[in-house]
């Protein structure tokens, strides 16, 4: 399946994402690859939510939220926004539960992007 179609099926607003790069599909694809790199270099693990002061975790979640938002990866942006707000409110248990929910869709988006890079 074509990358953009599959991303749309996963809830990504491809039209908005392309609009942010002036319709340059090649650049958008490059930036999607960079998103995968950012996720891999800034991993969030479930045990990270066992923190007293979660500043480091908040920083990583904020980066993931912003990157997802810039690329219009809506499902991840919405969930990471929720997680970030919960962390800032000191509600790590609820943030952890929200993080568990984001894992499957993030894995599907990343898998989709990786498959397109290997074509």
XYZ file of C-alpha atoms in Angstrom:
119
model
C 0.000 0.000 0.000
C 1.193 3.524 -0.716
C 2.695 5.320 2.280
C 0.421 8.372 2.287
C -2.734 6.280 1.984
C -1.655 3.976 4.789
C -0.734 6.914 7.017
C -4.173 8.429 6.435
C -5.751 5.126 7.451
C -3.761 5.351 10.694
C -5.211 8.802 11.387
C -2.381 10.973 10.069
C -3.594 14.194 8.432
C -1.327 13.833 5.422
C -2.808 16.869 3.678
C -1.973 19.084 6.658
C 1.472 17.519 7.028
C 2.256 18.136 3.377
C 0.942 21.669 3.729
C 3.507 22.328 6.431
C 6.275 21.567 3.909
C 4.633 23.457 1.033
C 3.467 20.243 -0.632
C 6.967 18.779 -0.962
C 6.259 15.057 -0.591
C 9.929 14.136 -0.691
C 10.665 16.484 2.207
C 7.660 15.169 4.145
C 8.896 11.591 3.675
C 12.352 12.644 4.884
C 10.821 14.265 7.945
C 8.777 11.129 8.656
C 12.048 9.195 8.644
C 13.454 11.756 11.071
C 10.431 11.155 13.309
C 11.369 7.475 13.496
C 14.932 8.452 14.433
C 13.695 10.821 17.149
C 11.479 8.127 18.667
C 14.368 5.662 18.662
C 16.861 8.129 20.148
C 14.439 9.373 22.820
C 12.690 6.231 23.965
C 9.981 6.344 26.567
C 9.506 3.180 28.595
C 6.672 2.301 30.926
C 9.056 2.212 33.904
C 10.041 5.835 33.194
C 6.767 6.847 34.833
C 8.111 5.705 38.229
C 9.651 9.118 38.786
C 9.541 11.628 41.598
C 10.534 14.607 39.510
C 9.658 13.704 35.956
C 11.424 16.625 34.248
C 13.532 14.424 31.965
C 10.499 12.368 30.974
C 8.458 15.530 30.442
C 11.178 16.784 28.096
C 11.148 13.613 26.011
C 7.353 13.472 25.848
C 7.249 17.155 24.877
C 9.707 16.495 22.032
C 7.662 13.537 20.762
C 4.431 15.532 20.997
C 5.910 18.441 19.067
C 7.411 16.284 16.366
C 4.163 14.346 15.907
C 2.237 17.620 15.781
C 4.551 19.179 13.204
C 4.040 16.164 10.943
C 0.268 16.054 11.608
C 0.500 12.566 13.123
C -2.716 13.346 14.975
C -3.257 10.178 17.030
C 0.211 10.464 18.557
C 0.007 14.225 18.995
C -3.294 13.971 20.858
C -2.116 11.159 23.123
C 1.279 12.708 23.855
C -0.471 15.996 24.685
C -2.631 14.105 27.195
C 0.409 12.350 28.673
C 2.326 15.620 28.946
C -0.542 17.352 30.740
C -0.913 14.462 33.180
C 2.813 14.450 33.924
C 2.811 18.189 34.529
C -0.060 17.689 36.964
C 1.906 14.989 38.827
C -0.461 12.223 37.758
C 2.163 9.678 36.690
C -0.133 6.665 37.058
C -2.676 8.085 34.635
C 0.114 9.222 32.316
C 1.514 5.676 32.314
C -1.905 4.270 31.389
C -2.198 6.760 28.513
C 1.314 5.858 27.372
C 0.399 2.170 27.193
C -2.451 3.122 24.860
C -0.188 5.141 22.541
C 2.283 2.289 22.032
C 0.299 0.278 19.500
C -0.520 3.166 17.199
C 3.036 4.521 17.421
C 4.389 1.089 16.490
C 2.011 0.919 13.517
C 2.979 4.387 12.271
C 6.696 3.639 12.622
C 6.310 0.277 10.903
C 4.480 1.958 8.022
C 7.230 4.559 7.595
C 10.001 1.958 7.787
C 8.358 -0.250 5.178
C 8.166 2.676 2.770
C 11.879 3.430 3.297
C 12.758 -0.135 2.305
C 10.870 -0.061 -1.015
